Amino acid sequence: MKILQITLRAARVNAGLTLVEASKLFGINKDTLAKYERDSSNVPRKFFIKIEEVYGVPVDNIFFGKESEFFRKNNRARTA
């Protein structure tokens, strides 16, 4: 069974948080969070373990990688 995944940005938006609000909860700069949202391939463990707490989404449901690749894969899946 395939797990439904969303991007970090979608998880933040679904949690009703702005970039600034979420970055404060993670204890990082908003620009750093924006960078993670664009490419979450190598997020630090400290950030990774707080995702469920801050966004209320299991990490298995988060796509880790380049956001553009997430959309490219999903577009291919829809047209197949």
mmCIF file of N, CA and C in Angstrom:
data_model
loop_
_atom_site.group_PDB
_atom_site.id
_atom_site.type_symbol
_atom_site.label_atom_id
_atom_site.label_comp_id
_atom_site.label_asym_id
_atom_site.label_seq_id
_atom_site.Cartn_x
_atom_site.Cartn_y
_atom_site.Cartn_z
ATOM 1 N N MET A 1 0.842 -1.195 0.000
ATOM 2 C CA MET A 1 0.000 0.000 0.000
ATOM 3 C C MET A 1 0.878 1.245 0.000
ATOM 4 N N LYS A 2 0.590 2.145 -0.921
ATOM 5 C CA LYS A 2 1.374 3.363 -1.042
ATOM 6 C C LYS A 2 0.907 4.398 -0.019
ATOM 7 N N ILE A 3 1.871 5.024 0.642
ATOM 8 C CA ILE A 3 1.578 6.055 1.635
ATOM 9 C C ILE A 3 1.429 7.398 0.918
ATOM 10 N N LEU A 4 0.366 8.103 1.218
ATOM 11 C CA LEU A 4 0.162 9.440 0.671
ATOM 12 C C LEU A 4 1.187 10.374 1.285
ATOM 13 N N GLN A 5 1.912 11.083 0.452
ATOM 14 C CA GLN A 5 2.916 12.013 0.948
ATOM 15 C C GLN A 5 2.613 13.426 0.481
ATOM 16 N N ILE A 6 3.046 14.375 1.309
ATOM 17 C CA ILE A 6 2.917 15.791 0.977
ATOM 18 C C ILE A 6 4.275 16.456 1.183
ATOM 19 N N THR A 7 4.424 17.638 0.648
ATOM 20 C CA THR A 7 5.675 18.377 0.811
ATOM 21 C C THR A 7 5.722 19.041 2.186
ATOM 22 N N LEU A 8 6.910 19.477 2.567
ATOM 23 C CA LEU A 8 7.044 20.219 3.823
ATOM 24 C C LEU A 8 6.199 21.488 3.797
ATOM 25 N N ARG A 9 6.195 22.164 2.657
ATOM 26 C CA ARG A 9 5.396 23.395 2.539
ATOM 27 C C ARG A 9 3.913 23.086 2.747
ATOM 28 N N ALA A 10 3.428 22.008 2.138
ATOM 29 C CA ALA A 10 2.022 21.633 2.301
ATOM 30 C C ALA A 10 1.716 21.277 3.748
ATOM 31 N N ALA A 11 2.642 20.601 4.411
ATOM 32 C CA ALA A 11 2.437 20.246 5.822
ATOM 33 C C ALA A 11 2.310 21.511 6.671
ATOM 34 N N ARG A 12 3.160 22.501 6.388
ATOM 35 C CA ARG A 12 3.106 23.763 7.135
ATOM 36 C C ARG A 12 1.791 24.484 6.882
ATOM 37 N N VAL A 13 1.413 24.589 5.619
ATOM 38 C CA VAL A 13 0.175 25.286 5.256
ATOM 39 C C VAL A 13 -1.035 24.570 5.860
ATOM 40 N N ASN A 14 -1.048 23.238 5.789
ATOM 41 C CA ASN A 14 -2.154 22.461 6.368
ATOM 42 C C ASN A 14 -2.238 22.634 7.879
ATOM 43 N N ALA A 15 -1.093 22.899 8.511
ATOM 44 C CA ALA A 15 -1.078 23.130 9.963
ATOM 45 C C ALA A 15 -1.508 24.559 10.303
ATOM 46 N N GLY A 16 -1.733 25.378 9.267
ATOM 47 C CA GLY A 16 -2.189 26.755 9.484
ATOM 48 C C GLY A 16 -1.098 27.688 9.962
ATOM 49 N N LEU A 17 0.151 27.380 9.596
ATOM 50 C CA LEU A 17 1.279 28.187 10.054
ATOM 51 C C LEU A 17 1.916 28.970 8.914
ATOM 52 N N THR A 18 2.347 30.183 9.225
ATOM 53 C CA THR A 18 3.127 30.949 8.266
ATOM 54 C C THR A 18 4.571 30.467 8.348
ATOM 55 N N LEU A 19 5.365 30.886 7.399
ATOM 56 C CA LEU A 19 6.783 30.541 7.395
ATOM 57 C C LEU A 19 7.455 31.039 8.676
ATOM 58 N N VAL A 20 7.129 32.256 9.086
ATOM 59 C CA VAL A 20 7.723 32.846 10.292
ATOM 60 C C VAL A 20 7.281 32.075 11.540
ATOM 61 N N GLU A 21 5.988 31.776 11.648
ATOM 62 C CA GLU A 21 5.484 31.038 12.815
ATOM 63 C C GLU A 21 6.137 29.664 12.927
ATOM 64 N N ALA A 22 6.183 28.949 11.820
ATOM 65 C CA ALA A 22 6.759 27.609 11.836
ATOM 66 C C ALA A 22 8.251 27.650 12.147
ATOM 67 N N SER A 23 8.963 28.601 11.580
ATOM 68 C CA SER A 23 10.407 28.674 11.818
ATOM 69 C C SER A 23 10.693 28.928 13.298
ATOM 70 N N LYS A 24 9.859 29.725 13.953
ATOM 71 C CA LYS A 24 10.034 29.954 15.395
ATOM 72 C C LYS A 24 9.824 28.663 16.180
ATOM 73 N N LEU A 25 8.823 27.872 15.799
ATOM 74 C CA LEU A 25 8.560 26.608 16.487
ATOM 75 C C LEU A 25 9.709 25.614 16.294
ATOM 76 N N PHE A 26 10.350 25.669 15.144
ATOM 77 C CA PHE A 26 11.496 24.794 14.882
ATOM 78 C C PHE A 26 12.790 25.358 15.463
ATOM 79 N N GLY A 27 12.776 26.653 15.800
ATOM 80 C CA GLY A 27 13.985 27.282 16.323
ATOM 81 C C GLY A 27 15.023 27.552 15.248
ATOM 82 N N ILE A 28 14.535 27.853 14.026
ATOM 83 C CA ILE A 28 15.437 28.155 12.915
ATOM 84 C C ILE A 28 14.986 29.441 12.233
ATOM 85 N N ASN A 29 15.840 29.983 11.386
ATOM 86 C CA ASN A 29 15.536 31.183 10.633
ATOM 87 C C ASN A 29 14.507 30.865 9.546
ATOM 88 N N LYS A 30 13.649 31.826 9.235
ATOM 89 C CA LYS A 30 12.616 31.601 8.210
ATOM 90 C C LYS A 30 13.228 31.286 6.852
ATOM 91 N N ASP A 31 14.390 31.869 6.549
ATOM 92 C CA ASP A 31 15.054 31.585 5.273
ATOM 93 C C ASP A 31 15.545 30.142 5.217
ATOM 94 N N THR A 32 15.962 29.620 6.360
ATOM 95 C CA THR A 32 16.398 28.220 6.427
ATOM 96 C C THR A 32 15.220 27.303 6.188
ATOM 97 N N LEU A 33 14.075 27.616 6.807
ATOM 98 C CA LEU A 33 12.883 26.796 6.599
ATOM 99 C C LEU A 33 12.446 26.849 5.138
ATOM 100 N N ALA A 34 12.506 28.022 4.545
ATOM 101 C CA ALA A 34 12.142 28.161 3.130
ATOM 102 C C ALA A 34 13.064 27.290 2.268
ATOM 103 N N LYS A 35 14.348 27.240 2.620
ATOM 104 C CA LYS A 35 15.297 26.397 1.886
ATOM 105 C C LYS A 35 14.930 24.924 2.052
ATOM 106 N N TYR A 36 14.577 24.504 3.271
ATOM 107 C CA TYR A 36 14.168 23.119 3.508
ATOM 108 C C TYR A 36 12.908 22.780 2.720
ATOM 109 N N GLU A 37 12.006 23.741 2.587
ATOM 110 C CA GLU A 37 10.774 23.487 1.840
ATOM 111 C C GLU A 37 11.066 23.283 0.351
ATOM 112 N N ARG A 38 12.058 23.962 -0.163
ATOM 113 C CA ARG A 38 12.431 23.789 -1.577
ATOM 114 C C ARG A 38 13.186 22.479 -1.796
ATOM 115 N N ASP A 39 14.031 22.102 -0.818
ATOM 116 C CA ASP A 39 14.820 20.878 -0.931
ATOM 117 C C ASP A 39 15.069 20.310 0.460
ATOM 118 N N SER A 40 14.302 19.288 0.795
ATOM 119 C CA SER A 40 14.397 18.692 2.127
ATOM 120 C C SER A 40 15.237 17.411 2.137
ATOM 121 N N SER A 41 16.101 17.250 1.140
ATOM 122 C CA SER A 41 16.913 16.039 1.028
ATOM 123 C C SER A 41 17.813 15.811 2.236
ATOM 124 N N ASN A 42 18.365 16.884 2.767
ATOM 125 C CA ASN A 42 19.357 16.754 3.839
ATOM 126 C C ASN A 42 19.025 17.603 5.058
ATOM 127 N N VAL A 43 17.784 17.530 5.526
ATOM 128 C CA VAL A 43 17.436 18.301 6.724
ATOM 129 C C VAL A 43 18.137 17.683 7.929
ATOM 130 N N PRO A 44 18.583 18.519 8.872
ATOM 131 C CA PRO A 44 19.246 17.993 10.064
ATOM 132 C C PRO A 44 18.299 17.156 10.919
ATOM 133 N N ARG A 45 18.845 16.222 11.628
ATOM 134 C CA ARG A 45 18.056 15.333 12.490
ATOM 135 C C ARG A 45 17.219 16.129 13.492
ATOM 136 N N LYS A 46 17.788 17.181 14.058
ATOM 137 C CA LYS A 46 17.081 18.034 15.029
ATOM 138 C C LYS A 46 15.765 18.557 14.437
ATOM 139 N N PHE A 47 15.811 18.957 13.181
ATOM 140 C CA PHE A 47 14.614 19.440 12.488
ATOM 141 C C PHE A 47 13.664 18.280 12.207
ATOM 142 N N PHE A 48 14.222 17.216 11.667
ATOM 143 C CA PHE A 48 13.452 16.029 11.277
ATOM 144 C C PHE A 48 12.580 15.511 12.416
ATOM 145 N N ILE A 49 13.154 15.414 13.624
ATOM 146 C CA ILE A 49 12.409 14.822 14.741
ATOM 147 C C ILE A 49 11.315 15.742 15.283
ATOM 148 N N LYS A 50 11.337 17.023 14.915
ATOM 149 C CA LYS A 50 10.294 17.949 15.390
ATOM 150 C C LYS A 50 9.120 18.091 14.421
ATOM 151 N N ILE A 51 9.239 17.495 13.239
ATOM 152 C CA ILE A 51 8.196 17.670 12.216
ATOM 153 C C ILE A 51 6.826 17.213 12.713
ATOM 154 N N GLU A 52 6.767 16.015 13.289
ATOM 155 C CA GLU A 52 5.469 15.511 13.774
ATOM 156 C C GLU A 52 4.889 16.416 14.844
ATOM 157 N N GLU A 53 5.745 16.893 15.740
ATOM 158 C CA GLU A 53 5.297 17.756 16.834
ATOM 159 C C GLU A 53 4.758 19.092 16.317
ATOM 160 N N VAL A 54 5.475 19.703 15.387
ATOM 161 C CA VAL A 54 5.097 21.035 14.887
ATOM 162 C C VAL A 54 3.941 20.973 13.900
ATOM 163 N N TYR A 55 3.986 20.019 12.949
ATOM 164 C CA TYR A 55 2.980 19.961 11.899
ATOM 165 C C TYR A 55 1.873 18.952 12.151
ATOM 166 N N GLY A 56 2.073 18.039 13.098
ATOM 167 C CA GLY A 56 1.052 17.026 13.365
ATOM 168 C C GLY A 56 0.906 16.021 12.235
ATOM 169 N N VAL A 57 1.987 15.808 11.500
ATOM 170 C CA VAL A 57 1.984 14.876 10.362
ATOM 171 C C VAL A 57 3.110 13.868 10.579
ATOM 172 N N PRO A 58 2.819 12.569 10.465
ATOM 173 C CA PRO A 58 3.895 11.582 10.593
ATOM 174 C C PRO A 58 4.960 11.806 9.516
ATOM 175 N N VAL A 59 6.228 11.643 9.885
ATOM 176 C CA VAL A 59 7.300 11.887 8.919
ATOM 177 C C VAL A 59 7.208 10.960 7.712
ATOM 178 N N ASP A 60 6.576 9.803 7.869
ATOM 179 C CA ASP A 60 6.387 8.904 6.722
ATOM 180 C C ASP A 60 5.507 9.535 5.651
ATOM 181 N N ASN A 61 4.709 10.512 6.049
ATOM 182 C CA ASN A 61 3.806 11.179 5.112
ATOM 183 C C ASN A 61 4.407 12.439 4.491
ATOM 184 N N ILE A 62 5.684 12.704 4.798
ATOM 185 C CA ILE A 62 6.363 13.861 4.239
ATOM 186 C C ILE A 62 7.309 13.393 3.141
ATOM 187 N N PHE A 63 7.261 14.070 2.009
ATOM 188 C CA PHE A 63 8.196 13.792 0.919
ATOM 189 C C PHE A 63 9.492 14.519 1.236
ATOM 190 N N PHE A 64 10.597 13.787 1.261
ATOM 191 C CA PHE A 64 11.906 14.387 1.478
ATOM 192 C C PHE A 64 12.680 14.352 0.176
ATOM 193 N N GLY A 65 12.993 15.521 -0.319
ATOM 194 C CA GLY A 65 13.697 15.678 -1.583
ATOM 195 C C GLY A 65 13.396 17.058 -2.122
ATOM 196 N N LYS A 66 13.701 17.258 -3.389
ATOM 197 C CA LYS A 66 13.432 18.552 -4.014
ATOM 198 C C LYS A 66 11.943 18.671 -4.301
ATOM 199 N N GLU A 67 11.381 19.797 -3.898
ATOM 200 C CA GLU A 67 9.951 20.031 -4.090
ATOM 201 C C GLU A 67 9.570 19.906 -5.564
ATOM 202 N N SER A 68 10.429 20.385 -6.446
ATOM 203 C CA SER A 68 10.145 20.295 -7.883
ATOM 204 C C SER A 68 10.053 18.835 -8.334
ATOM 205 N N GLU A 69 10.863 17.962 -7.743
ATOM 206 C CA GLU A 69 10.815 16.537 -8.087
ATOM 207 C C GLU A 69 9.497 15.908 -7.616
ATOM 208 N N PHE A 70 9.003 16.333 -6.463
ATOM 209 C CA PHE A 70 7.715 15.855 -5.951
ATOM 210 C C PHE A 70 6.613 16.137 -6.970
ATOM 211 N N PHE A 71 6.569 17.368 -7.477
ATOM 212 C CA PHE A 71 5.523 17.739 -8.429
ATOM 213 C C PHE A 71 5.715 17.044 -9.769
ATOM 214 N N ARG A 72 6.961 16.875 -10.177
ATOM 215 C CA ARG A 72 7.245 16.173 -11.431
ATOM 216 C C ARG A 72 6.761 14.725 -11.348
ATOM 217 N N LYS A 73 7.044 14.047 -10.233
ATOM 218 C CA LYS A 73 6.607 12.658 -10.048
ATOM 219 C C LYS A 73 5.087 12.551 -10.021
ATOM 220 N N ASN A 74 4.439 13.466 -9.317
ATOM 221 C CA ASN A 74 2.977 13.422 -9.222
ATOM 222 C C ASN A 74 2.305 13.722 -10.544
ATOM 223 N N ASN A 75 2.891 14.611 -11.334
ATOM 224 C CA ASN A 75 2.329 14.902 -12.664
ATOM 225 C C ASN A 75 2.448 13.697 -13.561
ATOM 226 N N ARG A 76 3.579 12.982 -13.486
ATOM 227 C CA ARG A 76 3.765 11.773 -14.278
ATOM 228 C C ARG A 76 2.767 10.708 -13.874
ATOM 229 N N ALA A 77 2.531 10.553 -12.577
ATOM 230 C CA ALA A 77 1.606 9.544 -12.085
ATOM 231 C C ALA A 77 0.181 9.825 -12.561
ATOM 232 N N ARG A 78 -0.192 11.085 -12.636
ATOM 233 C CA ARG A 78 -1.541 11.445 -13.060
ATOM 234 C C ARG A 78 -1.768 11.216 -14.537
ATOM 235 N N THR A 79 -0.722 11.378 -15.341
ATOM 236 C CA THR A 79 -0.873 11.222 -16.780
ATOM 237 C C THR A 79 -0.659 9.793 -17.242
ATOM 238 N N ALA A 80 -0.167 8.935 -16.341
ATOM 239 C CA ALA A 80 0.079 7.540 -16.718
ATOM 240 C C ALA A 80 -1.191 6.705 -16.680
#
